[in-house]
Coordinates of C-alpha atoms in Angstrom, one line a residue:
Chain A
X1 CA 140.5 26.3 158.1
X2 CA 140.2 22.6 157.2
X3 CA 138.3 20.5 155.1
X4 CA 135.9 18.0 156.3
X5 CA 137.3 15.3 158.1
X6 CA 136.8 12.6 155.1
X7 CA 138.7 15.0 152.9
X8 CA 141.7 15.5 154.8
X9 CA 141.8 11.9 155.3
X10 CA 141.8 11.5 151.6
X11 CA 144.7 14.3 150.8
X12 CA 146.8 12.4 153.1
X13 CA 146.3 9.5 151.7
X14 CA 147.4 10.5 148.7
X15 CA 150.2 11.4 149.9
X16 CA 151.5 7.7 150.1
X17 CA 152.0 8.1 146.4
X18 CA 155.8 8.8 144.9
X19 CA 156.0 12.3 143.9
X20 CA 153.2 13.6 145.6
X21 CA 153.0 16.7 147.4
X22 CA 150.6 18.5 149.4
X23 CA 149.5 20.3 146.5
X24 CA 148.8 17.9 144.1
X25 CA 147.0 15.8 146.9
X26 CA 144.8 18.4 147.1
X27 CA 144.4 18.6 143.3
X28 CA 143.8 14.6 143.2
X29 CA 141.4 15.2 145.7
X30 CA 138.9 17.8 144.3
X31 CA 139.3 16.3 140.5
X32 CA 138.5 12.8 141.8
X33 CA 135.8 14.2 143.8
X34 CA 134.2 16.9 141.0
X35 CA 134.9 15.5 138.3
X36 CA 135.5 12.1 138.4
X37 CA 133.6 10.4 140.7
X38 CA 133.1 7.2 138.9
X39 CA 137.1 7.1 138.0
X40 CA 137.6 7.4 141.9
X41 CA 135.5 4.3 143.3
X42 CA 137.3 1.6 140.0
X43 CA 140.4 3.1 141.4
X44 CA 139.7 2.5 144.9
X45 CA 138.2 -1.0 144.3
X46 CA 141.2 -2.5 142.0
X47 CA 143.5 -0.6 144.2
X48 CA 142.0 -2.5 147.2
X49 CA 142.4 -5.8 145.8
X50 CA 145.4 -5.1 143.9
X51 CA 146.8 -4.5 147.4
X52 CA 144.9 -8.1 149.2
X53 CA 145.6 -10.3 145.9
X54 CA 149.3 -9.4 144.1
X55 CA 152.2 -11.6 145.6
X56 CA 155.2 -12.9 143.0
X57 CA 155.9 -15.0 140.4
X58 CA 157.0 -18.1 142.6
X59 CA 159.7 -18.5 139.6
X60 CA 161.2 -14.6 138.9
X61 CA 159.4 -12.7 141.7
X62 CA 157.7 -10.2 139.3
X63 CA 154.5 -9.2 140.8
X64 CA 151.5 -10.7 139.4
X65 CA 148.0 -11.8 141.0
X66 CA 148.6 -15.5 139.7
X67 CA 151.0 -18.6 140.7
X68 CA 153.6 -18.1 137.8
X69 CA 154.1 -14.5 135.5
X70 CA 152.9 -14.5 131.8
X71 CA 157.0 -14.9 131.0
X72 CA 157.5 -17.5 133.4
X73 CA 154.5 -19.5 132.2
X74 CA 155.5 -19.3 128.6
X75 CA 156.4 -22.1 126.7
X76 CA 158.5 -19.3 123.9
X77 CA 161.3 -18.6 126.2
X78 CA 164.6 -20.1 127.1
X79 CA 164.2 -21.2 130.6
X80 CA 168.0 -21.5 130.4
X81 CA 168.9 -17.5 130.3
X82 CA 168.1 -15.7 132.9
X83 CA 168.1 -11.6 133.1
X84 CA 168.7 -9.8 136.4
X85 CA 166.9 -6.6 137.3
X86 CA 166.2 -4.3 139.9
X87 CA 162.8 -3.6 139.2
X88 CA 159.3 -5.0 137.3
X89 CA 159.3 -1.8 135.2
X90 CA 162.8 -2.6 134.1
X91 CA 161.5 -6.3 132.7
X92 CA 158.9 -4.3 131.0
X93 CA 161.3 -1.6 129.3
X94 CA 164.0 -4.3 128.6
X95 CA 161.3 -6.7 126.8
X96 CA 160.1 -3.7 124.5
X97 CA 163.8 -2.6 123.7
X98 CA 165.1 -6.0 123.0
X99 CA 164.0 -8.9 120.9
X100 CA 165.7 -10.8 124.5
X101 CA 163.3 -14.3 124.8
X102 CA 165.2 -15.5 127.8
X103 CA 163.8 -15.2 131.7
X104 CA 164.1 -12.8 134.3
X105 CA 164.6 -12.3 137.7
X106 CA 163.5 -9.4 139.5
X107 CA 165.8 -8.5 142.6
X108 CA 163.2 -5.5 143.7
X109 CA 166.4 -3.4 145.2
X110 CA 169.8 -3.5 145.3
X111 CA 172.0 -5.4 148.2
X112 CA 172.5 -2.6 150.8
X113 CA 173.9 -4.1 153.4
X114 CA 173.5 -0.9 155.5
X115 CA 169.6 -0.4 155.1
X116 CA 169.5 -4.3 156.3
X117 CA 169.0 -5.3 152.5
X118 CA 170.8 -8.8 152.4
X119 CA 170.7 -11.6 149.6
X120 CA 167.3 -12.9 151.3
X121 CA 165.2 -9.5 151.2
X122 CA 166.2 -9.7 147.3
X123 CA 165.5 -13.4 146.8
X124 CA 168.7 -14.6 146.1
X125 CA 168.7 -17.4 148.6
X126 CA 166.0 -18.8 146.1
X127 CA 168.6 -17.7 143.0
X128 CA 171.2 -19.6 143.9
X129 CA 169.7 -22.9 144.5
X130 CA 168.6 -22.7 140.9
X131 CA 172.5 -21.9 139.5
X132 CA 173.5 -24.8 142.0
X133 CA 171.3 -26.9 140.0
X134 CA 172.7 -26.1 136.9
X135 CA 169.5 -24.9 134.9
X136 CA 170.7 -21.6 134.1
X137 CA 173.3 -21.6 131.6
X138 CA 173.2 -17.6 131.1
X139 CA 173.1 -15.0 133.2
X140 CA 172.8 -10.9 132.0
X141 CA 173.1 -8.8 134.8
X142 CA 171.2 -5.7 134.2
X143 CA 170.8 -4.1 137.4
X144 CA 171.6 -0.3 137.8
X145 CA 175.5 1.3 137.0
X146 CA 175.5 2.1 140.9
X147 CA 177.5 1.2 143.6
X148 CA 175.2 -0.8 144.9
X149 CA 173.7 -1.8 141.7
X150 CA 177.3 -3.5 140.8
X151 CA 177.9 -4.9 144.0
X152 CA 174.9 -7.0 143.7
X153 CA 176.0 -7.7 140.0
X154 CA 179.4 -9.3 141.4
X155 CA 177.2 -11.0 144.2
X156 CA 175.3 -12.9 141.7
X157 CA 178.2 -13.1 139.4
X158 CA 180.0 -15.4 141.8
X159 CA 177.2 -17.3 142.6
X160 CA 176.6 -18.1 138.6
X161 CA 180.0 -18.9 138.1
X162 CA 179.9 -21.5 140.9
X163 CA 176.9 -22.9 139.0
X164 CA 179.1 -23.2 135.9
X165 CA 176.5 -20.5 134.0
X166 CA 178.4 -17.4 131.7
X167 CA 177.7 -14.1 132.7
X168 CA 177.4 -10.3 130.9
X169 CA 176.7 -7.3 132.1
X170 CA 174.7 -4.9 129.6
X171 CA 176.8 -2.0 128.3
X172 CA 177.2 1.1 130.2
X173 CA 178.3 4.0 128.3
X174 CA 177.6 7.2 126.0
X175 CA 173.4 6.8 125.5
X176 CA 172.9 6.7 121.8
X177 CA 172.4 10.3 120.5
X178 CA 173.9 11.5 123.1
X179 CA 176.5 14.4 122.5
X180 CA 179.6 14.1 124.5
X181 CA 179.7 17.7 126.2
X182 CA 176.6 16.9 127.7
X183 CA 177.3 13.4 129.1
X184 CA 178.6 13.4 132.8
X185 CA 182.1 12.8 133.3
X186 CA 181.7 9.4 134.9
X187 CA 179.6 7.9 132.3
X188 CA 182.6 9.4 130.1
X189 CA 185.4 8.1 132.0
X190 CA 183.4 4.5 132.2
X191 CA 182.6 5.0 128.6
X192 CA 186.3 5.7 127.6
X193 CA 187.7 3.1 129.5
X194 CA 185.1 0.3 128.0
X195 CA 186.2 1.0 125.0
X196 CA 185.7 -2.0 122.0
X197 CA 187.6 -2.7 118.9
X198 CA 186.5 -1.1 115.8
X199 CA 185.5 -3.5 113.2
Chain B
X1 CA 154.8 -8.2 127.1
X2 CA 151.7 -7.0 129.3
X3 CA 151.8 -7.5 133.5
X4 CA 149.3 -9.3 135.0
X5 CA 145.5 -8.5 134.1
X6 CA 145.1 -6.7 138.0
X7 CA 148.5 -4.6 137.8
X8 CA 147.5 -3.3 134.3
X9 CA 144.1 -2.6 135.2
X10 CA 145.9 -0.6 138.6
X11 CA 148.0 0.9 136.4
X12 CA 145.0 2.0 134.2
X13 CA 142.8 3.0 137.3
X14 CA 145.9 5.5 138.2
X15 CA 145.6 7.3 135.2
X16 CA 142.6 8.7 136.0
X17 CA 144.4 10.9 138.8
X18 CA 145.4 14.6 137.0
X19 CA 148.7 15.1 136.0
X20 CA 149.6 11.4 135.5
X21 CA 150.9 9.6 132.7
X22 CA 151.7 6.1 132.2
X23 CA 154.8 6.0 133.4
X24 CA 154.0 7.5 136.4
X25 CA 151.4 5.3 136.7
X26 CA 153.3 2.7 136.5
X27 CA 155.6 4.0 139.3
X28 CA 152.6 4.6 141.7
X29 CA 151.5 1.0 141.3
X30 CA 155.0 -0.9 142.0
X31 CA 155.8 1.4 144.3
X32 CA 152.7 0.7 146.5
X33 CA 153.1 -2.8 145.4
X34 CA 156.5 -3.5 146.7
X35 CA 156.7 -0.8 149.1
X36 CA 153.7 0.2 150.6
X37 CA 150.8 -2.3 151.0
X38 CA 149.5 -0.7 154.1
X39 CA 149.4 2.9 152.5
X40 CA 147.7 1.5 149.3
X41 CA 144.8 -0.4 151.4
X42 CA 144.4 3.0 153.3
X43 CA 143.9 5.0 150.4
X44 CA 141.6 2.5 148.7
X45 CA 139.4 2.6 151.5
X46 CA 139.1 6.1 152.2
X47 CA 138.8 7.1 148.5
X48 CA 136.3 4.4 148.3
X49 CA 134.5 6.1 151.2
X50 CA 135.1 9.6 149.7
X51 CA 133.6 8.7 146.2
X52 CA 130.6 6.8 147.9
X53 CA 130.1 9.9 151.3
X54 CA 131.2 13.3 149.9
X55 CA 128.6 15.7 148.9
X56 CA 128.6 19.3 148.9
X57 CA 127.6 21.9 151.9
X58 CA 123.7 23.0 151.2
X59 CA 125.1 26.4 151.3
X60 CA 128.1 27.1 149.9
X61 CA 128.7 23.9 147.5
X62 CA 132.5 23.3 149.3
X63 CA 132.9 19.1 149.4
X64 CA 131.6 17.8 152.4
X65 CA 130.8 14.5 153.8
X66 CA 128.6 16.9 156.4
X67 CA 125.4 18.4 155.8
X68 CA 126.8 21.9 156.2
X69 CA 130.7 22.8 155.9
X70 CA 132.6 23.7 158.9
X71 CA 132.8 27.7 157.2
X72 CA 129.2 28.0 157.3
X73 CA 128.5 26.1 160.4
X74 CA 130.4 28.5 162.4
X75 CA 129.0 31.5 164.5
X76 CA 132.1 33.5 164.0
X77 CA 131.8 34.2 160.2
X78 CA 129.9 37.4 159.1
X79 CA 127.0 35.8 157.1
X80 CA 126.6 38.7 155.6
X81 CA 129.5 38.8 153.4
X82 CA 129.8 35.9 150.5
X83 CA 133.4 35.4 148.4
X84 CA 132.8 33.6 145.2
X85 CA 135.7 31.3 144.1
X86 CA 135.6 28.7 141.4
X87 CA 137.3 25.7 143.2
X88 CA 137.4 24.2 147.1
X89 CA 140.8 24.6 147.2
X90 CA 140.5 28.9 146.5
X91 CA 138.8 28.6 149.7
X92 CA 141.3 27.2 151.2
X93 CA 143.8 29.5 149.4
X94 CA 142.2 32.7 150.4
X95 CA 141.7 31.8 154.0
X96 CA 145.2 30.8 154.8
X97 CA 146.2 34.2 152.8
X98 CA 143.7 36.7 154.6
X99 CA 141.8 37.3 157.2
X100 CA 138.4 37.4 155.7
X101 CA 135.7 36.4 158.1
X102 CA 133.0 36.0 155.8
X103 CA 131.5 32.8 153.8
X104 CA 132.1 31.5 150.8
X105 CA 130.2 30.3 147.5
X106 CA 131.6 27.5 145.7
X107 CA 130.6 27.4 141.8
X108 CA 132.9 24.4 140.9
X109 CA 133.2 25.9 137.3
X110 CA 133.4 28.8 135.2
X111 CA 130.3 29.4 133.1
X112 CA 131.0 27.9 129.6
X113 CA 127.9 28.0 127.1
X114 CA 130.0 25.8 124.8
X115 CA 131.2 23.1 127.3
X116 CA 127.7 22.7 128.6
X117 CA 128.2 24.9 131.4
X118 CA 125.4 27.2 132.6
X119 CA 123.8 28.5 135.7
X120 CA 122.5 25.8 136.7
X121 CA 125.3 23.9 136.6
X122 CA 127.4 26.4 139.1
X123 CA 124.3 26.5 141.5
X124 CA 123.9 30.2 140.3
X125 CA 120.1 29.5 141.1
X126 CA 120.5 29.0 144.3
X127 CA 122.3 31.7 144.7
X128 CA 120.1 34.3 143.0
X129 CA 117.7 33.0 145.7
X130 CA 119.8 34.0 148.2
X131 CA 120.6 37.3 146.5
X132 CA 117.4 38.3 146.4
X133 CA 116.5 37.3 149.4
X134 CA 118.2 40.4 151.3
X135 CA 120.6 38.7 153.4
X136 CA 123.9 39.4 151.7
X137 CA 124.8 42.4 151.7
X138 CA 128.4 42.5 150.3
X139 CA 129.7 39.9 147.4
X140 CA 133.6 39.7 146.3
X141 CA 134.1 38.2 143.2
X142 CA 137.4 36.0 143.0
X143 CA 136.6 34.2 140.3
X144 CA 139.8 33.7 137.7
X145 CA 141.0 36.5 135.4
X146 CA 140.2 34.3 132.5
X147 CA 137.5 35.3 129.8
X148 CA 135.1 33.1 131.5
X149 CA 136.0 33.9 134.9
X150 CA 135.5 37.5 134.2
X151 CA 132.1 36.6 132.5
X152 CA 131.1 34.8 135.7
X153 CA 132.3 38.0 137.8
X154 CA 129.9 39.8 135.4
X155 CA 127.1 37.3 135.7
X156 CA 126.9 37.1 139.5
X157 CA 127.6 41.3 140.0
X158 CA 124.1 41.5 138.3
X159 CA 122.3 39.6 140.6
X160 CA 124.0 41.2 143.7
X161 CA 123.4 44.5 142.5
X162 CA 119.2 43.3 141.7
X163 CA 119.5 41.7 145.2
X164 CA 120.9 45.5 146.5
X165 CA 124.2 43.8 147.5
X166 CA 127.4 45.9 147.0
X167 CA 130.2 44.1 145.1
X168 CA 133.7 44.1 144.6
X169 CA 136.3 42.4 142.6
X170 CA 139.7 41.4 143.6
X171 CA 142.7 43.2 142.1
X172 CA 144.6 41.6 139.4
X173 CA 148.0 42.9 138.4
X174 CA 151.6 42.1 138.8
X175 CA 152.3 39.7 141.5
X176 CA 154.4 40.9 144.9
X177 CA 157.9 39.9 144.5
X178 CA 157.4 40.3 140.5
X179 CA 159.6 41.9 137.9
X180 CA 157.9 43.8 136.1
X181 CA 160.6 42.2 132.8
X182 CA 159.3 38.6 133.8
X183 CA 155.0 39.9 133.9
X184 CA 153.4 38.9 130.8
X185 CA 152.2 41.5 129.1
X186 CA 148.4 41.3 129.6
X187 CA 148.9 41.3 133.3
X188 CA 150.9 44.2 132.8
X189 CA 148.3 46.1 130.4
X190 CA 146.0 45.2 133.1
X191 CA 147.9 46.6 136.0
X192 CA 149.0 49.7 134.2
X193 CA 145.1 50.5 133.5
X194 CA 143.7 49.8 136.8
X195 CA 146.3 51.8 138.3
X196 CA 145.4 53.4 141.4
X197 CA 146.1 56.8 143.3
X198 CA 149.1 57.0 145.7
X199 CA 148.8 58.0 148.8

């Protein structure tokens, strides 16, 4: 047995969301479709032009509908720090954890030279023109404590130093409350081994 | 910090899919963003079409964009017979699991007094017409072991037996597979009571 044509089509459609299986496609489906009806068509229509109209901030690549982000565009921030991250949601949590007023600049990935992700797929082309002009005067690399995530931390390391900016790299370690039996051993070692003075 | 006015209102549209919170939400949009443009324009469409072209068969209430469903368009199911579930995707459940060859009803509910729920609102008219009418002669309740489940069972076994219609109820009890240590205890009360003979 299958459902109607429309509704299959719909469950599979679904489907192109992360972390969603058969049967929750199915549950989308009939809850949308019972219960929601109205909740279904806003989603479809801003989802249909979220789709046509969101391209990137021409300056830090988040996406946003307009020319420039809301961060880029803002007259409060230090156009001469910039932060490096993976991902938009990363801007988002960093910017509520921090009191940070710098830039950013969203990679979206990690170089992976094997998956054909290169400097260019990540916009970096565009990154180092701007530390070759001498603008930037700070960068914090805060992508991920991965293999990849540090390789593309070195990659834009060099590339800042050439442009005469200072670089960090945000603190990997022990997460705060954390208890040590439960923390894995390579966080450990990495913890141990970045050790700071006491004072 | 707040994204663009499109990505929040995406992010807010999202929510309105079971099961998922904001940060979820917030995957699902950047994911299709940056990932999957050509997924996201296909599901906006076709839930756009959904929300706007599904209604419900004219007999059994499962969600169809067709006048009929393909269950009770076909010559090969006993018409005679009628399963009551509560949601589409029981039907789909039961017919995958046996090999029942009769229709199906689908209230889309449980009756709930309190919640507004009566009847009407599971299409229990229609059905008493078609009780009393003659033409079923068998009805299997598989409604959900919940109080209101069981008060639908109760509810629709009166009009089958005024329409002269033999009914039965599925059997609840411990689940194949299930240790009897891991069964919650009503289940178990409930299997030890409707114990039946060995033979």
């Amino acid at each position: 047995m299958a459902y109607s044509p429309l509704i299959e089509q719909l469950i599979a459609s679904l489907r192109s969301l992360p972390g969603v299986g058969p049967k929750s496609a199915q549950r989308m489906a009939f809850h949308l479709l019972q219960r929601d009806r109205r909740g279904g068509a806003a989603l479809a229509e801003v989802l249909g032009a979220a789709m046509e109209r969101v391209g990137e901030c021409r300056d830090c690549r988040l996406p946003t509908e307009e020319e420039q982000c809301s961060i880029c565009r803002s007259d409060g921030r230090d156009a001469g720090v910039l932060c490096l991250v993976e991902s938009p949601s990363d801007v988002f949590a960093l910017d509520q954890a921090t009191d940070y007023h710098g830039r950013y600049f969203v990679l979206g990935g990690r170089l992976s030279p094997l998956d054909g992700i290169g400097p260019a797929e990540l916009g970096l082309d565009r990154l180092e023109e701007r530390l070759r002009s001498g603008e930037i005067r700070e960068v914090i690399l805060a992508t991920s404590p991965t293999v990849e995530g540090e390789a593309t931390a070195q990659y834009v390391a060099e590339l800042a130093r050439e442009g005469g900016a200072s670089c960090s790299r945000i603190a990997h370690g022990v997460p705060m409350g954390g208890e040590l039996e439960t923390v894995d051993s390579g966080t450990l070692g990495h913890a141990f081994a970045g050790r700071r003075r006491y004072e």
